[in-house]
Amino acid sequence: MSTSTGGTPAGGTDASSAELAAAAADFTWLLNRFATETAGVVDAIAVSSDGLLIAVSELRQQADSERLAAIVSGITSLAAGASGNYGLGALNKVIIDLDGGHVLVSAIGSGAVLGVVTDKEAKLGNIAYEMTVFANRAGAALSPQLVLELKNSVGAASAR
């Protein structure tokens, strides 16, 4: 008969908590790697379907990432409205071309999107390709449990 210690239910959820924490760290590492190794990227974040940050790159301050999360959430909502009104299907990518750079938003799995800010010289084809590679690597692992763990870890980091 197994017993519970330290508030963990009998049956060993310590292992699954450790696995979730490791998966969250891997996801964040992949995002940071994408942001730091992709030429032209100024900032990159992952946002849940409810508009909350789930991962941030180390390129900018946390406050910048929270503002970008609100922007990405709004863009995602506008895309969903256009899709619903015209029957265009699920979000693939949204690209906003501005005088000083670009904002790109892409689906990365069920319930999450990737938001990327680039400089003007960024090669959009390369950025879009790398976003797709990131989505294929990281998006497959995005379960509701992992999204919750990521939200909690970003929230804990911003409280520091």
Coordinates of C-alpha atoms in Angstrom, one line a residue:
M1 CA 0.0 0.0 0.0
S2 CA 1.4 3.4 -1.0
T3 CA 1.2 6.3 1.4
S4 CA 1.1 10.0 0.8
T5 CA 3.9 12.3 2.0
G6 CA 4.2 16.0 1.7
G7 CA 0.7 16.6 0.3
T8 CA 1.3 14.3 -2.7
P9 CA -1.5 11.9 -3.3
A10 CA -0.7 8.2 -3.1
G11 CA 0.2 6.9 -6.5
G12 CA 3.3 8.9 -7.3
T13 CA 2.3 12.3 -8.7
D14 CA 5.8 13.6 -7.7
A15 CA 7.1 12.0 -10.9
S16 CA 4.5 13.5 -13.1
S17 CA 5.0 16.9 -11.5
A18 CA 8.7 16.6 -12.1
E19 CA 8.0 15.5 -15.7
L20 CA 5.8 18.5 -16.2
A21 CA 8.4 20.9 -14.8
A22 CA 11.0 19.3 -17.1
A23 CA 8.7 19.6 -20.1
A24 CA 8.0 23.3 -19.2
A25 CA 11.8 23.9 -19.0
D26 CA 12.3 22.2 -22.4
F27 CA 9.5 24.3 -24.0
T28 CA 11.0 27.5 -22.6
W29 CA 14.5 26.5 -23.7
L30 CA 13.2 25.8 -27.3
L31 CA 11.5 29.2 -27.4
N32 CA 14.6 31.0 -26.2
R33 CA 16.8 29.0 -28.7
F34 CA 14.4 30.0 -31.5
A35 CA 14.6 33.7 -30.4
T36 CA 18.3 33.9 -30.0
E37 CA 19.4 31.9 -33.0
T38 CA 16.9 33.2 -35.6
A39 CA 18.3 36.2 -37.3
G40 CA 16.2 39.3 -37.0
V41 CA 14.1 38.2 -34.0
V42 CA 13.7 41.0 -31.5
D43 CA 11.3 39.2 -29.1
A44 CA 9.4 35.9 -29.0
I45 CA 6.7 34.7 -26.6
A46 CA 4.1 31.9 -26.4
V47 CA 0.6 32.7 -25.3
S48 CA -2.2 30.4 -24.3
S49 CA -5.7 30.6 -25.9
D50 CA -6.9 32.7 -22.9
G51 CA -4.2 35.3 -23.7
L52 CA -1.8 34.5 -20.8
L53 CA 1.9 34.2 -21.2
I54 CA 3.2 30.6 -21.1
A55 CA 6.8 31.3 -22.2
V56 CA 9.1 34.2 -22.8
S57 CA 12.4 34.6 -24.5
E58 CA 15.3 36.2 -22.7
L59 CA 15.7 38.9 -25.3
R60 CA 13.5 41.5 -23.5
Q61 CA 12.1 42.5 -20.1
Q62 CA 9.1 40.6 -18.6
A63 CA 6.9 43.7 -18.8
D64 CA 7.6 43.9 -22.6
S65 CA 6.6 40.3 -22.9
E66 CA 3.3 40.9 -21.0
R67 CA 2.5 43.8 -23.4
L68 CA 3.3 41.6 -26.4
A69 CA 1.1 38.9 -25.0
A70 CA -1.9 41.4 -25.0
I71 CA -1.0 42.4 -28.6
V72 CA -0.7 38.8 -29.7
S73 CA -4.0 37.8 -28.0
G74 CA -5.8 40.7 -29.8
I75 CA -4.3 39.7 -33.1
T76 CA -5.4 36.1 -32.5
S77 CA -8.9 37.3 -31.6
L78 CA -9.1 39.4 -34.8
A79 CA -8.0 36.5 -36.9
A80 CA -10.6 34.2 -35.3
G81 CA -13.3 36.8 -36.0
A82 CA -12.2 37.0 -39.7
S83 CA -12.1 33.3 -39.9
G84 CA -15.5 32.9 -38.4
N85 CA -17.1 35.6 -40.5
Y86 CA -15.7 34.2 -43.8
G87 CA -15.3 30.5 -43.0
L88 CA -11.5 30.7 -43.5
G89 CA -10.5 27.9 -41.0
A90 CA -7.9 27.8 -38.3
L91 CA -5.1 30.3 -37.7
N92 CA -1.9 29.5 -39.6
K93 CA 0.1 32.8 -39.5
V94 CA -0.6 36.5 -39.3
I95 CA 2.0 38.9 -40.5
I96 CA 1.9 42.6 -39.7
D97 CA 4.4 44.7 -41.8
L98 CA 5.3 48.0 -40.0
D99 CA 7.8 50.7 -40.9
G100 CA 10.4 49.4 -38.4
G101 CA 9.8 45.7 -38.4
H102 CA 7.2 42.9 -38.3
V103 CA 4.9 41.2 -35.9
L104 CA 4.1 37.6 -36.6
V105 CA 1.7 35.3 -34.9
S106 CA 1.4 31.6 -35.6
A107 CA -0.5 28.6 -34.1
I108 CA 1.8 26.2 -32.2
G109 CA -0.6 23.6 -31.1
S110 CA -3.9 23.2 -29.5
G111 CA -4.6 26.2 -27.3
A112 CA -1.4 28.3 -27.9
V113 CA 0.2 30.7 -30.3
L114 CA 3.7 32.0 -30.9
G115 CA 4.2 35.8 -31.1
V116 CA 7.4 37.1 -32.7
V117 CA 8.7 40.7 -33.3
T118 CA 11.4 41.1 -35.9
D119 CA 13.5 44.0 -37.2
K120 CA 12.9 45.4 -40.7
E121 CA 15.8 43.5 -42.2
A122 CA 14.5 40.1 -41.1
K123 CA 13.9 37.5 -43.8
L124 CA 10.3 36.7 -43.3
G125 CA 10.5 33.4 -45.2
N126 CA 13.3 32.3 -42.8
I127 CA 11.4 33.5 -39.8
A128 CA 8.2 31.7 -40.9
Y129 CA 10.1 28.5 -41.5
E130 CA 11.8 28.6 -38.1
M131 CA 8.4 29.3 -36.5
T132 CA 7.0 26.2 -38.2
V133 CA 10.0 24.2 -37.0
F134 CA 9.4 25.5 -33.4
A135 CA 5.7 24.7 -33.7
N136 CA 6.4 21.1 -34.8
R137 CA 8.9 20.5 -32.1
A138 CA 7.2 22.3 -29.2
G139 CA 3.5 22.2 -30.1
A140 CA 3.1 18.5 -30.1
A141 CA 4.0 18.4 -26.4
L142 CA 1.5 21.1 -25.4
S143 CA -1.1 19.4 -23.3
P144 CA -3.5 21.3 -21.1
Q145 CA -1.4 20.2 -18.1
L146 CA 1.8 21.6 -19.7
V147 CA 0.1 24.9 -20.6
L148 CA -1.0 25.2 -16.9
E149 CA 2.5 24.4 -15.7
L150 CA 4.0 27.0 -18.1
K151 CA 1.5 29.7 -16.9
N152 CA 2.5 28.9 -13.3
S153 CA 6.2 29.1 -14.1
V154 CA 6.0 32.4 -16.0
G155 CA 3.8 33.8 -13.2
A156 CA 6.3 32.7 -10.6
A157 CA 9.2 34.3 -12.6
S158 CA 7.3 37.6 -12.9
A159 CA 6.6 37.7 -9.2
R160 CA 10.4 37.7 -8.4

